[in-house]
Coordinates of C-alpha atoms and ligand atoms in Angstrom, one line a residue:
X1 CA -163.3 -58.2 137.6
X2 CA -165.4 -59.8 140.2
X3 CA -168.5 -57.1 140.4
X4 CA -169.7 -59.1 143.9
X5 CA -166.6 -57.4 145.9
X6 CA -167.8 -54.4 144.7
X7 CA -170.7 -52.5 146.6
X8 CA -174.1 -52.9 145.1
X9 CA -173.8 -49.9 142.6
X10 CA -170.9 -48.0 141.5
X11 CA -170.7 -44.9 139.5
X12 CA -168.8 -43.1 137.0
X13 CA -168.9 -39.8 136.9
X14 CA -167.2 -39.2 133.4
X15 CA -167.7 -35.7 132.0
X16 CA -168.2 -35.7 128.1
X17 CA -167.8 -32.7 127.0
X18 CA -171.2 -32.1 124.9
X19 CA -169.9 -31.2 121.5
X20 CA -168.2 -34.5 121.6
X21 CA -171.6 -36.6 122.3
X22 CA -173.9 -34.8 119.8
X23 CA -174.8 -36.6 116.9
X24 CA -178.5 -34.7 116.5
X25 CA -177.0 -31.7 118.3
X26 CA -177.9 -28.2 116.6
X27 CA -177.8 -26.0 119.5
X28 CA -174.6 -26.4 121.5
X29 CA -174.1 -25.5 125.3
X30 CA -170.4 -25.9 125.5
X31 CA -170.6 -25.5 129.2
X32 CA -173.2 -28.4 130.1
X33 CA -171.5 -31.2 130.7
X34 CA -173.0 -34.6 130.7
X35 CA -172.5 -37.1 133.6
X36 CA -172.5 -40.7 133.4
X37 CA -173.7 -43.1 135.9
X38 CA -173.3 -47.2 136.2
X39 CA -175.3 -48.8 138.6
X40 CA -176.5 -52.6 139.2
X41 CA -179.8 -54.0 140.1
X42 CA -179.9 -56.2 143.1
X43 CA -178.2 -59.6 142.5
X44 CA -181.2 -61.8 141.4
X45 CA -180.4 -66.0 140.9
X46 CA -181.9 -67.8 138.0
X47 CA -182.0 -71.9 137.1
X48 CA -182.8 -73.1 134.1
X49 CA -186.5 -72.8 132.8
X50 CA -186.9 -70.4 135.7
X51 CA -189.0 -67.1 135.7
X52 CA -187.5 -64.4 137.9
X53 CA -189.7 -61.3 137.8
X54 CA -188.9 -59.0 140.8
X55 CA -189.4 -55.3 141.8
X56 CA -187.2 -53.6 143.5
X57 CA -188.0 -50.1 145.4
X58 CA -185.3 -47.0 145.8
X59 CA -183.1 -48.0 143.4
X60 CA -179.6 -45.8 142.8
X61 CA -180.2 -43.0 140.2
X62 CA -179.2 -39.4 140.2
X63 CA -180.5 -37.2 142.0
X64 CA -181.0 -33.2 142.3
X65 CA -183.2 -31.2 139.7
X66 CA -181.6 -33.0 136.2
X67 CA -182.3 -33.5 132.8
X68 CA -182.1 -37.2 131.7
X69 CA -180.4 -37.8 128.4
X70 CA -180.0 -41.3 128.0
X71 CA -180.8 -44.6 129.6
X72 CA -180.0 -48.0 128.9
X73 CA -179.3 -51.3 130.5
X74 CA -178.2 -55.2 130.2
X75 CA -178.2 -57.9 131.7
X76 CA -174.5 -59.0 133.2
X77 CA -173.2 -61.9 135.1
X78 CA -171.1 -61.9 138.5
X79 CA -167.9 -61.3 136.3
X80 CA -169.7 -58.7 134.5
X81 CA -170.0 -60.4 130.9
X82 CA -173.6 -59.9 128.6
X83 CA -175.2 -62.4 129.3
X84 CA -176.8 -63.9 126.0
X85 CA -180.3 -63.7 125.2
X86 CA -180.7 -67.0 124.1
X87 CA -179.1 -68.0 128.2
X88 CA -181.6 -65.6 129.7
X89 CA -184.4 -63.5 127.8
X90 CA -184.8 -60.3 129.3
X91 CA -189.0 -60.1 128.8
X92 CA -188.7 -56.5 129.9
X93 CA -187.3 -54.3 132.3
X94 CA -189.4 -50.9 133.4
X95 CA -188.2 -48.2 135.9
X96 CA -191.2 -46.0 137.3
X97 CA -190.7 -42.5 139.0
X98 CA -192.4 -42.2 142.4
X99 CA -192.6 -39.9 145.3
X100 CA -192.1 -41.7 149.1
X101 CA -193.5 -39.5 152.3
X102 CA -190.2 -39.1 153.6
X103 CA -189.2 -41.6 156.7
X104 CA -190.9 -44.1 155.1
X105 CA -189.2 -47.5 154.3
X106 CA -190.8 -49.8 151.5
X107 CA -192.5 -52.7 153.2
X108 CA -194.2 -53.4 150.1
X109 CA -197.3 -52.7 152.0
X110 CA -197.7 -49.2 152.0
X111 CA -200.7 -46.6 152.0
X112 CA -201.4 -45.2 148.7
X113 CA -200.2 -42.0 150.3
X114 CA -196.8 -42.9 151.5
X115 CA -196.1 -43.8 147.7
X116 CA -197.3 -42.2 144.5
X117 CA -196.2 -43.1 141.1
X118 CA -195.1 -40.1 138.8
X119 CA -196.4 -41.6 135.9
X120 CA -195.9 -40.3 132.2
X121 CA -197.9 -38.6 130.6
X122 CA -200.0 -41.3 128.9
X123 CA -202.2 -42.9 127.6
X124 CA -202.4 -45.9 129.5
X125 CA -203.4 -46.3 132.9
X126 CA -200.1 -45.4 135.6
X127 CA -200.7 -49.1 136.8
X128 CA -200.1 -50.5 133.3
X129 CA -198.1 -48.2 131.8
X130 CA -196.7 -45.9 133.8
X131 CA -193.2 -46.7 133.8
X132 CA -190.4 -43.3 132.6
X133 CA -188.1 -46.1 130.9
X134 CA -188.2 -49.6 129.7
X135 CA -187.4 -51.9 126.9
X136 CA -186.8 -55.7 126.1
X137 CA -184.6 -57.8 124.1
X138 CA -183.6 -54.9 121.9
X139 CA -182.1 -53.2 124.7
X140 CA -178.8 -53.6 123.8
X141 CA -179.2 -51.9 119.9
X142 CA -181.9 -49.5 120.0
X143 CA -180.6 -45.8 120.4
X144 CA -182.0 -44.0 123.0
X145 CA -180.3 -41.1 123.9
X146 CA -182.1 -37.4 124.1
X147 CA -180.7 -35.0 122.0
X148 CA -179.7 -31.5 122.4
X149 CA -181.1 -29.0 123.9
X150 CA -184.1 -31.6 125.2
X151 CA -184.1 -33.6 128.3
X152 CA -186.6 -35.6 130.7
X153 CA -186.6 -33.0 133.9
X154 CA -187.0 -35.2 136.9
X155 CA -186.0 -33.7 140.9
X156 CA -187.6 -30.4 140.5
X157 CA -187.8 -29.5 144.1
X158 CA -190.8 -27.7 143.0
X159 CA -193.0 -30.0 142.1
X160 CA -192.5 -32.4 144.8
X161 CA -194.7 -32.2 147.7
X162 CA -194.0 -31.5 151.3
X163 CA -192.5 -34.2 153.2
X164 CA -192.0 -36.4 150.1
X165 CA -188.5 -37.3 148.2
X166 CA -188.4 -38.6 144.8
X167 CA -187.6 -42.3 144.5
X168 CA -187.5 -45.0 141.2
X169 CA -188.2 -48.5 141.4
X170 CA -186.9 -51.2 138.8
X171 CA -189.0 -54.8 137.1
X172 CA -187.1 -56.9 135.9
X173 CA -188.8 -60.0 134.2
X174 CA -186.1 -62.5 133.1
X175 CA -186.4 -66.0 131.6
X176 CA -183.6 -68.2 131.9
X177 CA -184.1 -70.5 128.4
X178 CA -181.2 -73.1 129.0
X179 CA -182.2 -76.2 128.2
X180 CA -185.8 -76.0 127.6
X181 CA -187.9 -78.0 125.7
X182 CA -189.1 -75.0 123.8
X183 CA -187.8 -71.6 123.4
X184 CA -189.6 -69.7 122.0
X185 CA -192.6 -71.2 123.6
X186 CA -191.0 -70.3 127.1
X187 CA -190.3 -66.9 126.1
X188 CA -193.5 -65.9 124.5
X189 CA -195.3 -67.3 127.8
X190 CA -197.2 -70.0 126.9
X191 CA -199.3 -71.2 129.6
X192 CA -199.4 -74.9 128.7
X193 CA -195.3 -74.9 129.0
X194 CA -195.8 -73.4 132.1
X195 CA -198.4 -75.7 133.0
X196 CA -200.0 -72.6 134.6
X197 CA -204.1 -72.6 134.5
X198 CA -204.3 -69.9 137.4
X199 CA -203.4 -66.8 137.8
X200 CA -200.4 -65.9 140.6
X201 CA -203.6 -64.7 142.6
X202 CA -205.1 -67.9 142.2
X203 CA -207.5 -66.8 139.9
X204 CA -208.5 -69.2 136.6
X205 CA -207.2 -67.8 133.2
X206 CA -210.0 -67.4 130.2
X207 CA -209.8 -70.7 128.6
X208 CA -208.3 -68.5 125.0
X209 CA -205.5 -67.4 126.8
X210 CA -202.4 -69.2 125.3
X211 CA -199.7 -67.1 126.7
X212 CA -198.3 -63.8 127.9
X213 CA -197.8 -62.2 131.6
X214 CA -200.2 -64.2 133.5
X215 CA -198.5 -67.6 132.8
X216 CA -195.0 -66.3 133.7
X217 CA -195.1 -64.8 136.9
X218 CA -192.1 -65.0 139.3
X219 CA -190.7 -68.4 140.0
X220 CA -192.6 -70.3 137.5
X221 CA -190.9 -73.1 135.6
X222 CA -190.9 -73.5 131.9
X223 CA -190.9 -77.1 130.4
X224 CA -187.4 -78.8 130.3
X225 CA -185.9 -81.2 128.2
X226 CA -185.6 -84.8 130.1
X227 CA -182.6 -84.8 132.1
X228 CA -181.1 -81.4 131.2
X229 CA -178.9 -79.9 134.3
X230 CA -177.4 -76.5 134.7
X231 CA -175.8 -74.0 137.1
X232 CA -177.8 -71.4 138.7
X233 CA -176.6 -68.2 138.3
X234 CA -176.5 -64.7 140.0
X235 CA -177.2 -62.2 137.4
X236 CA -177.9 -58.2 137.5
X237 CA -178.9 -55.3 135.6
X238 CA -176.7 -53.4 134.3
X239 CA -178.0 -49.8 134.3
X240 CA -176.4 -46.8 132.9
X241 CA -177.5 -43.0 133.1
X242 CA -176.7 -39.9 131.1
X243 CA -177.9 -36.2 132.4
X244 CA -177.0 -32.9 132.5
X245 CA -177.9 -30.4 135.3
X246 CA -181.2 -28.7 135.3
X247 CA -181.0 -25.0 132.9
X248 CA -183.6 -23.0 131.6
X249 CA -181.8 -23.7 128.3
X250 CA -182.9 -27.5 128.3
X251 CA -186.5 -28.3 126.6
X252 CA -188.3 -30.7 128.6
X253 CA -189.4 -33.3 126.7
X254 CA -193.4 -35.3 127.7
X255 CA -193.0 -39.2 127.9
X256 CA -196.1 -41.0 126.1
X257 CA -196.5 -44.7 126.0
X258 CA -199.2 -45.7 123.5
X259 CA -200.3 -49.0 123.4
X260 CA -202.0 -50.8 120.1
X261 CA -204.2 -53.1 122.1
X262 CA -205.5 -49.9 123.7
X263 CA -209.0 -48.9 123.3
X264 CA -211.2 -45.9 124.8
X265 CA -214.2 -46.9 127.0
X266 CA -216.9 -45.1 128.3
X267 CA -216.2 -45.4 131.8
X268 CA -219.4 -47.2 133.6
X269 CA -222.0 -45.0 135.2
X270 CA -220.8 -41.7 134.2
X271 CA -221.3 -39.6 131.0
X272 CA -220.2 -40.3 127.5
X273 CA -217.2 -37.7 127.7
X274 CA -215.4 -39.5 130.6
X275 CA -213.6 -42.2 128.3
X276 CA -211.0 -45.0 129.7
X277 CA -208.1 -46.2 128.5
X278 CA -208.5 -49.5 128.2
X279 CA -204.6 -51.0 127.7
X280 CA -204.2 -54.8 127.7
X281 CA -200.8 -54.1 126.9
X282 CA -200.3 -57.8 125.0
X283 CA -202.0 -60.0 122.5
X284 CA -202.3 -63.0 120.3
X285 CA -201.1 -63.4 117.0
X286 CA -203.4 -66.3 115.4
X287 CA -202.0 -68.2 112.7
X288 CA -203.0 -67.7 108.6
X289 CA -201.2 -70.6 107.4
X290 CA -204.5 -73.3 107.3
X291 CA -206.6 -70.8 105.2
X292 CA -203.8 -69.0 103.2
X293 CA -202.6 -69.9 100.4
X294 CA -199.0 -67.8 100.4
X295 CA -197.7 -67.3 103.5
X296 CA -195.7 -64.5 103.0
X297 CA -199.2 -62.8 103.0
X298 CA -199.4 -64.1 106.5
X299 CA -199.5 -60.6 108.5
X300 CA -201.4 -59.9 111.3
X301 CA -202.1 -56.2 111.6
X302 CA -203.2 -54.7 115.0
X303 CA -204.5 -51.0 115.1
X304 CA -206.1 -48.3 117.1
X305 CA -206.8 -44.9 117.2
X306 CA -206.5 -42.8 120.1
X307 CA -206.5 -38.8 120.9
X308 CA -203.6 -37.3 122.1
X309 CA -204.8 -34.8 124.8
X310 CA -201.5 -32.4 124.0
X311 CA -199.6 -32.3 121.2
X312 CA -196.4 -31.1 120.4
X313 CA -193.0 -31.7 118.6
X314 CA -191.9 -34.9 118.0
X315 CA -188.2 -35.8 119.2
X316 CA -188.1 -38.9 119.4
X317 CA -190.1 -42.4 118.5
X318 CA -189.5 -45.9 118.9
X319 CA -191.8 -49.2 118.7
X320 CA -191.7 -52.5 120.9
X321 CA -192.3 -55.5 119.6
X322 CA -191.6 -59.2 120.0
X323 CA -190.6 -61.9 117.7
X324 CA -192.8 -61.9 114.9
X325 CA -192.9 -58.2 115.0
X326 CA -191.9 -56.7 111.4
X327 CA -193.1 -52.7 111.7
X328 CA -194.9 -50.6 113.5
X329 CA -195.7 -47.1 112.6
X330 CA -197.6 -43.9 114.3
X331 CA -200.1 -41.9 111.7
X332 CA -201.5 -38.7 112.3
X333 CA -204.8 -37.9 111.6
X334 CA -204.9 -36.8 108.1
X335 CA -202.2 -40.2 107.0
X336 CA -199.0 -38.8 107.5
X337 CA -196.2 -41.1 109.0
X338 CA -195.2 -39.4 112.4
X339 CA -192.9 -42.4 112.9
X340 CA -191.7 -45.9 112.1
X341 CA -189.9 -48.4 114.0
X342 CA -188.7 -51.7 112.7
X343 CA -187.6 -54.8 114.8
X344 CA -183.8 -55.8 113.9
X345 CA -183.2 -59.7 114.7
X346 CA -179.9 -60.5 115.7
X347 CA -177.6 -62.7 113.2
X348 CA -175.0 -64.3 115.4
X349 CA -173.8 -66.2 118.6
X350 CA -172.9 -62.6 120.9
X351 CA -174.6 -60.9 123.0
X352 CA -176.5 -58.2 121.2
X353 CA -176.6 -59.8 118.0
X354 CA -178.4 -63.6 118.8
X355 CA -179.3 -65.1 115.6
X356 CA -183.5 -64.9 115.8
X357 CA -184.2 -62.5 118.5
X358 CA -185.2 -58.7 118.2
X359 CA -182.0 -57.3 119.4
X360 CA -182.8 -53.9 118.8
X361 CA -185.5 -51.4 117.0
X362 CA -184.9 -48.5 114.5
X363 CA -185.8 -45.2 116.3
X364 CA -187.2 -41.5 114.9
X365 CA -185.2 -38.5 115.4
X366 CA -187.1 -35.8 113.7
X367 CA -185.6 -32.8 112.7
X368 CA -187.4 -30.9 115.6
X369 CA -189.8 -29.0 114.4
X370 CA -191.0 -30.7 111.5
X371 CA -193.1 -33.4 112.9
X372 CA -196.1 -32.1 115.2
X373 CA -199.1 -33.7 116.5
X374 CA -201.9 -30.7 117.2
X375 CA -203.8 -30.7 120.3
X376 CA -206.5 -33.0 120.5
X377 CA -205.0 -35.1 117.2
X378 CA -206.3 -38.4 116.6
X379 CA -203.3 -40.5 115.9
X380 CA -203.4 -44.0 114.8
X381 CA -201.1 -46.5 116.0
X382 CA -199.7 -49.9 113.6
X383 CA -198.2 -53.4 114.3
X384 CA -197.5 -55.9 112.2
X385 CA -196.7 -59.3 113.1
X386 CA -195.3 -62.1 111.0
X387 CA -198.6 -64.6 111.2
X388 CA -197.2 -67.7 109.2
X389 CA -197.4 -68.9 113.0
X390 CA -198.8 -68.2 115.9
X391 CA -197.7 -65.5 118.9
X392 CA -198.6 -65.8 122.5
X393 CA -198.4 -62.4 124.4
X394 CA -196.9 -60.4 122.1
X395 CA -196.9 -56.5 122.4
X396 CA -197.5 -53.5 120.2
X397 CA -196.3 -50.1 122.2
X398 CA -194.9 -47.0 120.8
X399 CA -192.9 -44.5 123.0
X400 CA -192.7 -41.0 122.2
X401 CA -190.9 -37.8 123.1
X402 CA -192.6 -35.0 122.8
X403 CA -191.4 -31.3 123.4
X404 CA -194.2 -28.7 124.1
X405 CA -192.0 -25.7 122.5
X406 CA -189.1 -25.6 120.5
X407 CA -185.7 -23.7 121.8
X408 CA -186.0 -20.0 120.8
Ligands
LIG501 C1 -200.9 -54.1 155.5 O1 -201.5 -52.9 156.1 C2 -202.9 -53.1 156.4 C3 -203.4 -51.7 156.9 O2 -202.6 -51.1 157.7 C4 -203.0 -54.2 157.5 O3 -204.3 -54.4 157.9 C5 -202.4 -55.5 157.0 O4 -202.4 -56.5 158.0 C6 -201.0 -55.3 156.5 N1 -200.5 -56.5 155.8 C7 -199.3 -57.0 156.0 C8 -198.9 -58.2 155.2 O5 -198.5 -56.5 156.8
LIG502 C1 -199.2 -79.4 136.4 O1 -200.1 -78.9 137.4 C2 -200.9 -79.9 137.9 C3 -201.9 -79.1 138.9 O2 -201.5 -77.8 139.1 C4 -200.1 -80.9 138.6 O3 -201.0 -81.9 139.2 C5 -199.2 -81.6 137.6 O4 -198.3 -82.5 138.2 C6 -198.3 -80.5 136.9 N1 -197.6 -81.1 135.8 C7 -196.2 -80.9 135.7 C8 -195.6 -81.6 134.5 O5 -195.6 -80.3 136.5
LIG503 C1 -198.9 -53.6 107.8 O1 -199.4 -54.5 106.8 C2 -200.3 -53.9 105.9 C3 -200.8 -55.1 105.0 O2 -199.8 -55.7 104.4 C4 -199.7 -52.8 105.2 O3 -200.7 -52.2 104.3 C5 -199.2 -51.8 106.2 O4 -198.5 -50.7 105.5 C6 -198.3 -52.4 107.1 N1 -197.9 -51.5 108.2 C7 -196.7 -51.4 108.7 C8 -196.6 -50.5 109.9 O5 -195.8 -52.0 108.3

């Protein structure tokens, strides 16, 4: 199947009847159905050693007043195969919710007004963290559908404002690893690979910063090996949808994003009680192995603790993490586990299994009702990495889906 003669996104509408679907299911609507769409990303092309890290604005997605159930996505080639993560790393992809005034193209330099992000509900700043879906390598094995009767409501013509149309854009940060000097140096970011001392605004990097984001912007080059050469390629994401109609039977479900590196601020100037998340979103992981005798004690813990604002029932929980990662787990205030979320690192040659990479994360699905975080609760947030080396730019998040009520 050549997916170029096709037009930039196609769709399947498949209805799945509901019982079928329901693994977590307890309260059955025979009558919703859930739809299905497949869409692609713009084509992007990618060389070897090459950084492609693009945005793209109004992106195809359902639309009306729905309930999202499910999203997940790969990267493909122009025959439509997975395309290997050990080929091209997919650092992350993100799709953010936004509202455009309506006869408004993107020129990617808007007014503030024309566009505003629909961010989730926290804790991180919209700019950093704002994003409604995203993952990385694991994409391919970590569960991520919703289950019944909760959903993500997005399209409610009543919360939109006058003149203004709900829109999503897509990131996509890809790294294409064929025949680089150093793999996991490319895909951890660091700078010296990339030979990058600036910033892409031109501005210097602190001198301890080894690796992450800032040294693999779009277009740079990671280290080859002497004399390697290799196809460029076209390449697209492969996105895939699952929702149901908008009923009053649905629970909506509140999207948080916590982040370990995270910590509250006093914001400047103002008084004590108006704190600031302060989200750096990555780290370092400094090797143990010069001052430790056994390395297998080598772990690197990160944690923070941060109030949640509203609380609620837990539905769902799953951790990001990098190579290294080995657990990460969410603690309410008094100890108890809310979640846990372990990397699982692929064993083999195929796509979605690549011997060394974290090809997917173990996910939470409470029982809903028996995990709640009060109002106000101070929750603590885990990661472990693996320190018997070091880690440029690693991360530590922990999404969460929280319903406000449960179904009567
Ligand atoms: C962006 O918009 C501002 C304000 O309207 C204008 O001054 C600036 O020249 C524009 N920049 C570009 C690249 O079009
Ligand atoms: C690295 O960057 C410096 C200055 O930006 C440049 O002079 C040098 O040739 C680059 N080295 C490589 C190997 O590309
Ligand atoms: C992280 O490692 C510490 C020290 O070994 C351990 O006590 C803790 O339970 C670990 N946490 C997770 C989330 O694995």
């Amino acid at each position: 199947m050549q997916l170029v003669s096709l037009s930039q996104a196609y769709i399947f509408l498949s209805a799945v009847p509901l019982l079928l679907s329901l693994s977590h299911g307890l309260w059955k609507k025979e009558s919703n159905i859930i739809k299905e769409g497949v869409f692609l990303s713009p084509k992007f092309d990618i060389g070897p050693g090459l950084v492609e890290n693009r945005y793209y604005y109004d992106i195809d997605f359902p639309r009306g007043h729905i309930a999202i159930k499910d999203f997940t996505a790969e990267v493909i080639d122009e025959e439509g195969n997975a395309v290997p993560l050990y080929e091209t790393y997919l650092h992350h992809w993100i799709v953010v919710r936004y509202y455009r005034r309506k006869g408004v193209t993107h020129t990617g330099n808007e007014s503030n007004s024309d566009q505003v992000t629909v961010a989730n509900s926290g804790l991180c700043p919209p700019e950093l963290l704002g994003q409604y879906f995203g993952l990385g390598s694991e994409t391919r094995g970590t569960t991520t559908e919703i289950p019944e009767p909760f959903g993500i409501e997005v399209g409610n013509p009543a919360e939109m404002p006058d003149g203004y149309e709900e829109k999503w854009w897509l990131n996509v940060h890809a790294i294409d690893t064929r025949g680089v000097e150093d793999r996991l140096g490319c895909i951890e970011c660091q700078c010296d690979l990339y030979n990058i001392t600036v910033d892409s605004n031109g501005q210097p990097l602190r001198p301890d910063y080894l690796g992450g984001l800032l040294c693999c912007y779009d277009k740079t080059q990671c280290r080859m090996k002497e004399g390697f050469e290799g196809p460029r390629r076209n390449l697209y994401l492969r996105y895939t949808v699952k929702w149901v109609d908008w009923s009053d039977l649905i629970v909506p479900v509140q999207i948080y994003i916590l982040d370990v590196t995270d910590t509250l601020q006093a914001s400047n100037g103002s008084n004590s009680k108006d704190l600031k998340h302060n989200c750096e979103v990555e780290y370092q992981v400094e090797s143990c192995s010069k001052n430790q005798k056994d390395v297998s004690d080598c772990i690197d813990v990160r944690r923070t603790s941060l109030p949640m604002p509203r609380g609620g029932y837990v539905i769902y929980g799953v951790a990001h993490q990098h190579i290294g990662g080995i657990c990460s787990t969410l603690y309410g205030q008094d100890g108890r586990v809310i979640c846990s979320s372990i990397p699982i690192y692929g064993t083999g040659k195929e796509a979605g299994n690549e011997e060394g990479y974290v090809v997917g994360m173990s996910t939470c699905y409470p029982q809903p009702g028996s995990v709640k975080i009060m109002d106000g609760e101070t929750v603590t947030l885990e990661s472990n990495y693996s320190s018997s080396r070091p880690h440029a730019g690693v991360m530590g998040l922990f999404y969460l889906l929280v319903a406000e009520q449960l179904p009567n």
